[in-house]
Amino acid sequence: MIKKIILLGIITLIVSLTFLIKTDKTIKETDACLCTEILNNKKFLDNKNKMPSVKKCINSFEDFENAHLRCIQTIEFDPPEIKRDSLKSI
């Protein structure tokens, strides 16, 4: 019985390690706002060979405008409800 539990634990460990290793490490759409900051900074762009995050932002969004557009799309904008007083004139 103990051998089965140990074997099951080892198999679970191997599967979870494989899953962690295989997960996609590319920049997601939700990181677009971070990429706008990175792509807006000239020093970061000058040193893009030394900084993998800058390369990932460039590969994912190409330029500042695309990253900024994606950033704006990820922000949920819920405008406040406008209440009008029926006694006041416009």
Coordinates of N, CA, C and O in Angstrom, one line a residue, residues 5-85:
I5 N 1.2 4.5 -2.8 CA 1.1 5.9 -2.5 C 2.4 6.6 -2.9 O 2.3 7.7 -3.5
I6 N 3.5 6.1 -2.7 CA 4.8 6.7 -3.2 C 4.8 6.8 -4.7 O 5.2 7.8 -5.2
L7 N 4.4 5.7 -5.4 CA 4.4 5.7 -6.8 C 3.4 6.7 -7.4 O 3.8 7.5 -8.3
L8 N 2.3 6.8 -6.8 CA 1.3 7.8 -7.2 C 1.8 9.3 -6.9 O 1.6 10.1 -7.7
G9 N 2.5 9.5 -5.8 CA 3.1 10.8 -5.5 C 4.2 11.1 -6.5 O 4.3 12.3 -7.0
I10 N 5.0 10.2 -6.9 CA 6.1 10.4 -7.9 C 5.5 10.7 -9.3 O 5.9 11.7 -9.9
I11 N 4.4 10.0 -9.7 CA 3.8 10.3 -10.9 C 3.1 11.7 -10.9 O 3.3 12.4 -11.9
T12 N 2.5 12.0 -9.8 CA 1.9 13.4 -9.7 C 2.9 14.4 -9.8 O 2.8 15.5 -10.4
L13 N 4.1 14.2 -9.1 CA 5.2 15.2 -9.2 C 5.7 15.3 -10.6 O 5.9 16.5 -11.0
I14 N 5.9 14.3 -11.3 CA 6.4 14.3 -12.7 C 5.4 15.1 -13.6 O 5.8 15.9 -14.4
V15 N 4.2 14.8 -13.4 CA 3.2 15.5 -14.3 C 3.1 16.9 -14.0 O 3.1 17.8 -14.9
S16 N 3.1 17.3 -12.7 CA 3.1 18.7 -12.3 C 4.4 19.5 -12.8 O 4.3 20.6 -13.2
L17 N 5.5 18.8 -12.7 CA 6.8 19.5 -13.1 C 6.7 19.6 -14.7 O 7.2 20.7 -15.2
T18 N 6.2 18.7 -15.4 CA 6.1 18.8 -16.8 C 5.2 19.9 -17.2 O 5.5 20.7 -18.1
F19 N 4.1 20.0 -16.5 CA 3.1 21.1 -16.7 C 3.8 22.5 -16.5 O 3.6 23.4 -17.3
L20 N 4.5 22.6 -15.4 CA 5.2 23.9 -15.1 C 6.3 24.3 -16.1 O 6.4 25.4 -16.5
I21 N 7.0 23.3 -16.6 CA 8.0 23.5 -17.6 C 7.4 23.9 -18.9 O 7.9 24.8 -19.6
K22 N 6.3 23.3 -19.3 CA 5.8 23.5 -20.6 C 4.9 24.7 -20.7 O 4.4 25.1 -21.8
T23 N 4.5 25.4 -19.6 CA 3.7 26.5 -19.7 C 4.3 27.6 -20.5 O 5.5 27.8 -20.5
D24 N 3.4 28.3 -21.2 CA 3.8 29.3 -22.1 C 4.3 30.6 -21.3 O 3.6 31.1 -20.5
K25 N 5.5 31.0 -21.6 CA 6.1 32.1 -20.9 C 6.1 33.4 -21.8 O 6.8 34.3 -21.5
T26 N 5.2 33.5 -22.8 CA 5.1 34.7 -23.6 C 4.3 35.7 -22.8 O 3.6 35.4 -21.9
I27 N 4.4 36.9 -23.3 CA 3.7 38.0 -22.7 C 2.2 37.9 -23.0 O 1.9 37.7 -24.2
K28 N 1.3 38.1 -22.1 CA -0.1 37.9 -22.3 C -0.7 39.3 -22.6 O 0.0 40.3 -22.5
E29 N -1.9 39.3 -23.0 CA -2.6 40.5 -23.4 C -2.8 41.4 -22.2 O -2.8 42.6 -22.3
T30 N -2.8 40.8 -21.0 CA -3.0 41.6 -19.8 C -1.7 42.4 -19.4 O -1.7 43.3 -18.6
D31 N -0.6 42.0 -20.0 CA 0.7 42.7 -19.8 C 0.9 43.8 -20.7 O 2.0 44.4 -20.8
A32 N -0.1 44.2 -21.5 CA 0.1 45.2 -22.5 C 0.4 46.6 -21.9 O 1.2 47.3 -22.5
C33 N -0.2 46.9 -20.8 CA 0.1 48.2 -20.1 C 1.6 48.2 -19.6 O 2.2 49.3 -19.7
L34 N 2.1 47.1 -19.2 CA 3.5 47.1 -18.8 C 4.4 47.3 -20.1 O 5.4 48.0 -20.0
C35 N 4.0 46.7 -21.2 CA 4.8 46.8 -22.4 C 4.7 48.3 -22.9 O 5.7 48.7 -23.6
T36 N 3.6 49.0 -22.7 CA 3.6 50.4 -23.1 C 4.7 51.2 -22.4 O 5.3 52.0 -23.0
E37 N 4.9 50.9 -21.1 CA 5.9 51.6 -20.4 C 7.3 51.2 -20.9 O 8.2 52.0 -21.0
I38 N 7.5 49.9 -21.2 CA 8.8 49.4 -21.7 C 9.0 50.0 -23.1 O 10.2 50.5 -23.3
L39 N 8.1 49.9 -23.9 CA 8.3 50.4 -25.3 C 8.3 51.9 -25.5 O 8.7 52.4 -26.5
N40 N 7.9 52.6 -24.4 CA 8.0 54.1 -24.4 C 9.3 54.6 -24.0 O 9.7 55.7 -24.2
N41 N 10.1 53.8 -23.3 CA 11.4 54.2 -22.8 C 12.5 53.9 -23.8 O 12.8 52.7 -24.1
K42 N 13.2 54.9 -24.2 CA 14.2 54.8 -25.2 C 15.4 54.0 -24.7 O 16.0 53.2 -25.4
K43 N 15.7 54.1 -23.4 CA 16.8 53.4 -22.8 C 16.6 51.9 -22.9 O 17.5 51.1 -23.1
F44 N 15.4 51.5 -22.6 CA 15.0 50.1 -22.7 C 15.2 49.6 -24.1 O 15.7 48.5 -24.4
L45 N 14.7 50.4 -25.1 CA 14.8 50.0 -26.5 C 16.3 49.9 -27.0 O 16.6 49.1 -27.8
D46 N 17.1 50.8 -26.5 CA 18.5 50.8 -26.8 C 19.2 49.5 -26.3 O 20.2 49.0 -26.9
N47 N 18.8 49.0 -25.2 CA 19.4 47.9 -24.5 C 18.5 46.6 -24.7 O 18.6 45.7 -23.8
K48 N 17.8 46.5 -25.8 CA 16.8 45.4 -25.9 C 17.6 44.0 -26.0 O 17.0 43.0 -25.7
N49 N 18.8 44.0 -26.4 CA 19.5 42.8 -26.5 C 19.9 42.2 -25.1 O 20.1 41.0 -24.9
K50 N 20.0 43.1 -24.1 CA 20.3 42.7 -22.8 C 19.1 42.4 -21.9 O 19.2 41.8 -20.9
M51 N 17.9 42.8 -22.4 CA 16.7 42.7 -21.6 C 15.7 41.8 -22.3 O 15.1 42.3 -23.3
P52 N 15.5 40.6 -21.9 CA 14.5 39.7 -22.6 C 13.1 40.2 -22.5 O 12.3 39.9 -23.4
S53 N 12.7 41.0 -21.5 CA 11.3 41.5 -21.4 C 11.0 42.4 -22.6 O 9.9 42.5 -23.1
V54 N 12.0 43.2 -23.0 CA 11.8 44.1 -24.1 C 11.6 43.4 -25.4 O 10.8 43.7 -26.2
K55 N 12.4 42.3 -25.6 CA 12.3 41.5 -26.8 C 10.9 40.9 -26.8 O 10.3 40.8 -27.9
K56 N 10.4 40.4 -25.7 CA 9.1 39.7 -25.6 C 8.0 40.7 -25.9 O 7.0 40.4 -26.6
C57 N 8.2 42.0 -25.4 CA 7.2 43.0 -25.7 C 7.2 43.3 -27.2 O 6.1 43.5 -27.8
I58 N 8.3 43.5 -27.8 CA 8.4 43.8 -29.2 C 7.8 42.6 -30.1 O 7.1 42.8 -31.0
N59 N 8.1 41.4 -29.7 CA 7.6 40.2 -30.4 C 6.1 40.1 -30.2 O 5.4 39.7 -31.2
S60 N 5.6 40.5 -29.1 CA 4.1 40.4 -28.9 C 3.3 41.5 -29.5 O 2.2 41.3 -30.0
F61 N 3.8 42.7 -29.4 CA 3.0 43.9 -29.8 C 3.6 44.7 -30.9 O 3.0 45.7 -31.4
E62 N 4.9 44.5 -31.3 CA 5.6 45.1 -32.3 C 6.0 46.6 -32.0 O 7.2 46.9 -32.2
D63 N 5.1 47.4 -31.5 CA 5.5 48.8 -31.2 C 4.6 49.3 -30.1 O 3.7 48.7 -29.6
F64 N 4.9 50.6 -29.7 CA 4.2 51.2 -28.6 C 2.7 51.4 -28.9 O 1.8 51.1 -28.0
E65 N 2.3 51.7 -30.1 CA 0.9 52.0 -30.5 C 0.1 50.7 -30.3 O -1.0 50.8 -29.8
N66 N 0.5 49.6 -30.8 CA -0.2 48.3 -30.6 C -0.4 47.9 -29.2 O -1.4 47.5 -28.7
A67 N 0.7 48.1 -28.4 CA 0.7 47.8 -27.0 C -0.3 48.7 -26.2 O -1.1 48.3 -25.4
H68 N -0.3 50.0 -26.6 CA -1.2 51.0 -26.0 C -2.6 50.7 -26.3 O -3.5 50.7 -25.4
L69 N -2.9 50.3 -27.5 CA -4.3 50.0 -27.9 C -4.8 48.7 -27.1 O -5.9 48.7 -26.6
R70 N -3.9 47.7 -27.0 CA -4.3 46.5 -26.2 C -4.5 46.9 -24.8 O -5.4 46.4 -24.1
C71 N -3.7 47.8 -24.2 CA -3.8 48.2 -22.9 C -5.1 48.9 -22.6 O -5.8 48.6 -21.6
I72 N -5.5 49.8 -23.5 CA -6.8 50.5 -23.4 C -7.9 49.5 -23.4 O -8.9 49.6 -22.7
Q73 N -7.8 48.5 -24.3 CA -8.9 47.5 -24.4 C -9.0 46.6 -23.2 O -10.1 46.1 -22.9
T74 N -8.0 46.4 -22.4 CA -8.1 45.6 -21.2 C -8.6 46.3 -20.0 O -9.1 45.7 -19.1
I75 N -8.7 47.6 -20.1 CA -9.2 48.4 -18.9 C -10.7 48.4 -19.0 O -11.3 48.8 -20.1
E76 N -11.4 48.0 -18.0 CA -12.8 48.0 -17.9 C -13.3 49.4 -17.5 O -12.9 49.9 -16.4
F77 N -14.0 50.0 -18.4 CA -14.5 51.4 -18.1 C -16.0 51.3 -17.9 O -16.8 50.9 -18.7
D78 N -16.4 51.7 -16.7 CA -17.8 51.6 -16.3 C -18.2 53.1 -16.0 O -17.9 53.6 -14.9
P79 N -18.8 53.8 -16.9 CA -19.1 55.2 -16.7 C -20.2 55.3 -15.6 O -21.0 54.4 -15.4
P80 N -20.1 56.4 -14.8 CA -21.0 56.5 -13.7 C -22.4 56.9 -14.3 O -22.6 57.4 -15.3
E81 N -23.4 56.5 -13.5 CA -24.8 56.8 -13.9 C -25.1 58.2 -13.7 O -24.8 58.8 -12.6
I82 N -25.6 58.9 -14.7 CA -26.0 60.3 -14.6 C -27.4 60.4 -14.1 O -28.3 59.9 -14.8
K83 N -27.5 61.1 -13.0 CA -28.9 61.3 -12.5 C -29.3 62.7 -12.7 O -28.6 63.6 -12.5
R84 N -30.5 62.8 -13.3 CA -31.0 64.2 -13.6 C -32.1 64.5 -12.6 O -33.0 63.7 -12.3
D85 N -32.1 65.7 -12.1 CA -33.1 66.2 -11.2 C -34.2 66.8 -12.1 O -34.0 67.7 -12.8

